[in-house]
GROMACS .gro file of C-alpha atoms in nm:
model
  210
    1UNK     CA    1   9.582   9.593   9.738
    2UNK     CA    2   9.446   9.338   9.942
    3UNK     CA    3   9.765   9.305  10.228
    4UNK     CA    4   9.698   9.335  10.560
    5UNK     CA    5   9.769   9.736  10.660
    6UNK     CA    6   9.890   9.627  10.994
    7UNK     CA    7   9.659   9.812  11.156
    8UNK     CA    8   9.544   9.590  11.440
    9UNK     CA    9   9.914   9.392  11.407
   10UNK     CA   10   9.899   9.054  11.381
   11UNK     CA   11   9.626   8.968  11.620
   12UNK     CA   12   9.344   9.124  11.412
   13UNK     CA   13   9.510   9.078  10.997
   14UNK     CA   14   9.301   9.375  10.830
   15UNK     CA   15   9.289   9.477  10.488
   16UNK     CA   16   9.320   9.838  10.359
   17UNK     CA   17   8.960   9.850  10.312
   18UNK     CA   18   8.849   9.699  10.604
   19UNK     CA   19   9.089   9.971  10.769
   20UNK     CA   20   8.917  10.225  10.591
   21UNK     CA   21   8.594  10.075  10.694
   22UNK     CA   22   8.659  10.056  11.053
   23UNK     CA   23   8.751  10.414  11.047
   24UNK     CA   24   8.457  10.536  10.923
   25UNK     CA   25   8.216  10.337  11.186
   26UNK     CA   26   8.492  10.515  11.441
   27UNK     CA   27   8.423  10.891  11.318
   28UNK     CA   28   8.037  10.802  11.285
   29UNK     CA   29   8.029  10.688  11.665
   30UNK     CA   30   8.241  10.998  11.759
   31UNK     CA   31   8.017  11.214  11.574
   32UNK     CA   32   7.684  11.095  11.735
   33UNK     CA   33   7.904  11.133  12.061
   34UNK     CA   34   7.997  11.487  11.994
   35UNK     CA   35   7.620  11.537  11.902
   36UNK     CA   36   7.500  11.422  12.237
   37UNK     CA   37   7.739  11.614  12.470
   38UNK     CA   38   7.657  11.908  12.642
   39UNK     CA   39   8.017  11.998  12.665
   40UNK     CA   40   8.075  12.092  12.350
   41UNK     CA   41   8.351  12.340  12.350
   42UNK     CA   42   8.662  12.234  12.210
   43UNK     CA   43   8.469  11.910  12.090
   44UNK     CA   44   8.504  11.996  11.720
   45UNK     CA   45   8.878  12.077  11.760
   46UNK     CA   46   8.924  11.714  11.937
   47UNK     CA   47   8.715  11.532  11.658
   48UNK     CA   48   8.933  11.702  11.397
   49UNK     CA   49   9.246  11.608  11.571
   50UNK     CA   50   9.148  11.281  11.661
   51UNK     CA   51   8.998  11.194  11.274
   52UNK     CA   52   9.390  11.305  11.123
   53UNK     CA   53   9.551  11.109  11.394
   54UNK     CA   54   9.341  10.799  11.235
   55UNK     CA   55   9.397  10.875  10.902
   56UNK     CA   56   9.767  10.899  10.929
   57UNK     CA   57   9.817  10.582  11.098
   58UNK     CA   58   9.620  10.385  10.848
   59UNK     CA   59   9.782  10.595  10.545
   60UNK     CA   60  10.122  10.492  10.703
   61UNK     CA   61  10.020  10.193  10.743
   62UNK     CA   62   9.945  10.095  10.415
   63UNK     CA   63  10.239   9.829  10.217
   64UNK     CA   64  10.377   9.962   9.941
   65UNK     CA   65  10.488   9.654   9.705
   66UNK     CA   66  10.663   9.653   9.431
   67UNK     CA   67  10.426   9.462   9.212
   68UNK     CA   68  10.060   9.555   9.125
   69UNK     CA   69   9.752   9.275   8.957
   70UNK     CA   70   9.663   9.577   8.802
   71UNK     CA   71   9.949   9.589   8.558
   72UNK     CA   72   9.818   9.425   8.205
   73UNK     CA   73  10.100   9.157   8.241
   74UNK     CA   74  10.153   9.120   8.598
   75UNK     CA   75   9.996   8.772   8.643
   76UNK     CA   76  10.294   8.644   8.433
   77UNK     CA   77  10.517   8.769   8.690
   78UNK     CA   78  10.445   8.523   8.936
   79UNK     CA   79  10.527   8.194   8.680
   80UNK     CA   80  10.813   8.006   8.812
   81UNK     CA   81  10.833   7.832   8.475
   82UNK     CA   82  11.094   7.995   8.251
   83UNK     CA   83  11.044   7.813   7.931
   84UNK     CA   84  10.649   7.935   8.006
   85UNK     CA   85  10.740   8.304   8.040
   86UNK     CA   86  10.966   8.304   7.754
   87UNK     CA   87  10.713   8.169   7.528
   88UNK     CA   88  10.663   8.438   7.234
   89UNK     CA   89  10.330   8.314   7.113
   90UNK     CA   90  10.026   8.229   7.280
   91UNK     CA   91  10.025   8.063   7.593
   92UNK     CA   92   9.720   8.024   7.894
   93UNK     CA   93   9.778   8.077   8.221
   94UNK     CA   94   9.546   7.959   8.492
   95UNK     CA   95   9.476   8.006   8.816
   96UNK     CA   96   9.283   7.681   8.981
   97UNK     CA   97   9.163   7.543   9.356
   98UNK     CA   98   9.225   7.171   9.243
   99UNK     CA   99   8.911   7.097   9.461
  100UNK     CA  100   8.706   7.333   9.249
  101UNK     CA  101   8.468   7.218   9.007
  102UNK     CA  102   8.419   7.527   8.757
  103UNK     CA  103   8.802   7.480   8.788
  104UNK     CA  104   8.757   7.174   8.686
  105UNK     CA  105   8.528   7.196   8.429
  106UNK     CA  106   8.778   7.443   8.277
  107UNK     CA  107   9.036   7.294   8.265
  108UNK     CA  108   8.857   6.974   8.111
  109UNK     CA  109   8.753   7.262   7.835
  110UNK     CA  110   9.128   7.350   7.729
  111UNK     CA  111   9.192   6.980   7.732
  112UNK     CA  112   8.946   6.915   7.467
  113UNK     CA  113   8.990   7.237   7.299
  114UNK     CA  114   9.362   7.142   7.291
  115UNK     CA  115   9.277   6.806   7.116
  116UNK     CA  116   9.146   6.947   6.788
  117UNK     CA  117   9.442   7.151   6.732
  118UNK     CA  118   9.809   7.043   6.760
  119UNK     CA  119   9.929   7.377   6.761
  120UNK     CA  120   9.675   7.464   7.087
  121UNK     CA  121   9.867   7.722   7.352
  122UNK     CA  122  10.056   7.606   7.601
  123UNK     CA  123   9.867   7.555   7.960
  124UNK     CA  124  10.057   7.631   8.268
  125UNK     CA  125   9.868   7.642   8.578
  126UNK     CA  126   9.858   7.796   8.920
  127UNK     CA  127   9.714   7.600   9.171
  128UNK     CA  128   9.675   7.709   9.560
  129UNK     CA  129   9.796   7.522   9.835
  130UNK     CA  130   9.429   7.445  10.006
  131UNK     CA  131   9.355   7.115   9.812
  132UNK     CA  132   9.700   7.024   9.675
  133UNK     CA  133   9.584   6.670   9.798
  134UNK     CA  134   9.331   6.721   9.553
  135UNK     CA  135   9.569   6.794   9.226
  136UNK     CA  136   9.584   6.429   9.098
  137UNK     CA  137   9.234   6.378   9.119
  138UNK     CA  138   9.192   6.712   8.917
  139UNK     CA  139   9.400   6.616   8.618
  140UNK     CA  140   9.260   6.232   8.647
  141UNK     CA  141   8.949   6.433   8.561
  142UNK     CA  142   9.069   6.699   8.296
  143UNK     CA  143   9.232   6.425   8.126
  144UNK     CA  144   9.593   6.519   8.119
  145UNK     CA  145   9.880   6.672   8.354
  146UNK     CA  146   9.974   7.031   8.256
  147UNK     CA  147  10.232   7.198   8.379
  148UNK     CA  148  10.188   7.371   8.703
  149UNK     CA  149  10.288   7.521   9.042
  150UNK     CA  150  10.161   7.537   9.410
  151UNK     CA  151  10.147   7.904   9.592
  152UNK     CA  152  10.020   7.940   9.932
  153UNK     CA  153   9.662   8.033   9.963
  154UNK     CA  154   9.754   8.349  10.141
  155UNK     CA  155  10.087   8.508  10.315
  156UNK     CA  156   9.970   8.841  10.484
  157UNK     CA  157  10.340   8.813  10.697
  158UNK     CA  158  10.556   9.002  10.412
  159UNK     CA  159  10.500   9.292  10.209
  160UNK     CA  160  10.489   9.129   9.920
  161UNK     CA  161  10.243   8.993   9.689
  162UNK     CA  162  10.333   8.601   9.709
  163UNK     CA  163  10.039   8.447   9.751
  164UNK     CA  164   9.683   8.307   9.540
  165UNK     CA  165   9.476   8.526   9.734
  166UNK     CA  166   9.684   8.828   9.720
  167UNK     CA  167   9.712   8.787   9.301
  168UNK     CA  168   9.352   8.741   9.289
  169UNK     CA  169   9.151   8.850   9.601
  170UNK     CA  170   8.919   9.050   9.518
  171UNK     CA  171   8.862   9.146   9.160
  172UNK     CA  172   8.860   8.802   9.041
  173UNK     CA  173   8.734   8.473   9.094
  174UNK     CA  174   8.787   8.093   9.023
  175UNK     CA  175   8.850   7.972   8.773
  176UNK     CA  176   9.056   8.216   8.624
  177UNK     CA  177   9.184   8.166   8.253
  178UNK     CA  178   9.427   8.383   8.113
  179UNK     CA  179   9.537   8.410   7.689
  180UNK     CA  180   9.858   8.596   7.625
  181UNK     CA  181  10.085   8.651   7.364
  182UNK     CA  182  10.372   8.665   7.420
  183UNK     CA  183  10.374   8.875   7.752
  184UNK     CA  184  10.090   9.146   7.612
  185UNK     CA  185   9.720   8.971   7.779
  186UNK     CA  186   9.455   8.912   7.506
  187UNK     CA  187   9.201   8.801   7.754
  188UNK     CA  188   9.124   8.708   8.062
  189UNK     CA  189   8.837   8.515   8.199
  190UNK     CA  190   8.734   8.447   8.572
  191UNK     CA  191   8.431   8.354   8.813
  192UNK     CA  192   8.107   8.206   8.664
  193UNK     CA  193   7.918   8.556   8.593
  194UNK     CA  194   7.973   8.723   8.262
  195UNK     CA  195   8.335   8.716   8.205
  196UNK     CA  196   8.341   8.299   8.255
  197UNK     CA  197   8.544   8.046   8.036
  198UNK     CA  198   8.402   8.056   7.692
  199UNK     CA  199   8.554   7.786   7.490
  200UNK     CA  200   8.403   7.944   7.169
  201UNK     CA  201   8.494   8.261   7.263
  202UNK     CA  202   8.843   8.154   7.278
  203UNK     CA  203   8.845   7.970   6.966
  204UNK     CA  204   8.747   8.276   6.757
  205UNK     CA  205   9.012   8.465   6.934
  206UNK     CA  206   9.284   8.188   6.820
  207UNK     CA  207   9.135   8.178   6.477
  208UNK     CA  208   9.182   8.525   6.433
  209UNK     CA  209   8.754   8.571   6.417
  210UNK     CA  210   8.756   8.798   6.695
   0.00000   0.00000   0.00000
């Protein structure tokens, strides 16, 4: 989960990792401190004390939310479009920066994927509130207007997972191209590294070649 633990409040937003982080550079710096003092009776006892007192305030810390980007079909929770969702066959979900251009380029990709085949998924896309400006220009490029939605880039001021950075922050990166059907994910794609948009790849998976 990439939330803010609350740690530092609002002042200093930290996420559990960087919690977990900071803790660590805390105990080392106590431990070269302990090291170096010449009083060291009851020293150990303090350290121990004072390394559970840390860890229980950053375990208590930590939101617990009701939804999890780890779940197989958890990126379909956050599509406000109902005829979308309901859709029992395939379908492609996205999640864009309209101001990205291996966003771009993707999306341009379904768009001529989509014009060899009139029974091509449905596109709905998720598009974060940074460039919104940006989102006519991005489908005067692709070609054509899919459906889509605007999310804030990131919320870290409720405990729940509402925003594009929260979904996919930091497992995966733009562009991200999801294939479902139905609600079970047959693939997902993100970034530009090994799992990027393959619009052959997809193609044998819609062909049944896979």
């Amino acid at each position: 989960d990439s939330e803010n633990c609350g740690c530092f409040g609002d002042l200093i937003p930290m996420t559990p990792l960087q919690a977990l982080i900071k803790n660590i550079i805390t105990l080392v710096i106590l431990a070269v401190i302990y090291k170096k003092s010449k009083d060291v009776r009851g020293s150990f006892s303090k350290l121990v004390i004072l390394f559970l007192a840390i860890s229980t305030v950053m375990f208590a810390a930590l939101p617990i939310s009701s939804q999890s980007k780890s779940e197989g079909g958890g990126f379909i929770n956050f599509v406000e479009n109902e005829e979308f969702v309901n859709i029992e066959g395939k379908k492609i979900l996205c999640f864009f920066d309209a101001g990205c251009e291996h966003c771009q380029h993707a999306a341009r990709s379904l768009d001529s994927l989509s014009n060899l085949s009139e029974e091509f998924p449905q596109v709905h896309i998720i598009f974060s509130d940074t460039e919104k400006e940006n989102i006519p220009n991005f489908f005067e490029y692709v070609g054509k207007e899919y459906h889509y939605q605007v999310m804030p880039f990131a919320n870290y001021d409720t405990d729940e997972i509402d925003s594009y950075m929260e979904i996919t922050f930091p497992d995966y990166d733009n562009p991200v191209v999801i294939l479902y059907d139905g609600n079970r994910q047959i693939r997902l794609y993100e970034g530009t590294g090994e799992r990027e948009f393959k619009s052959e790849d997809l193609i044998r998976i819609l062909d049944n070649k896979e």
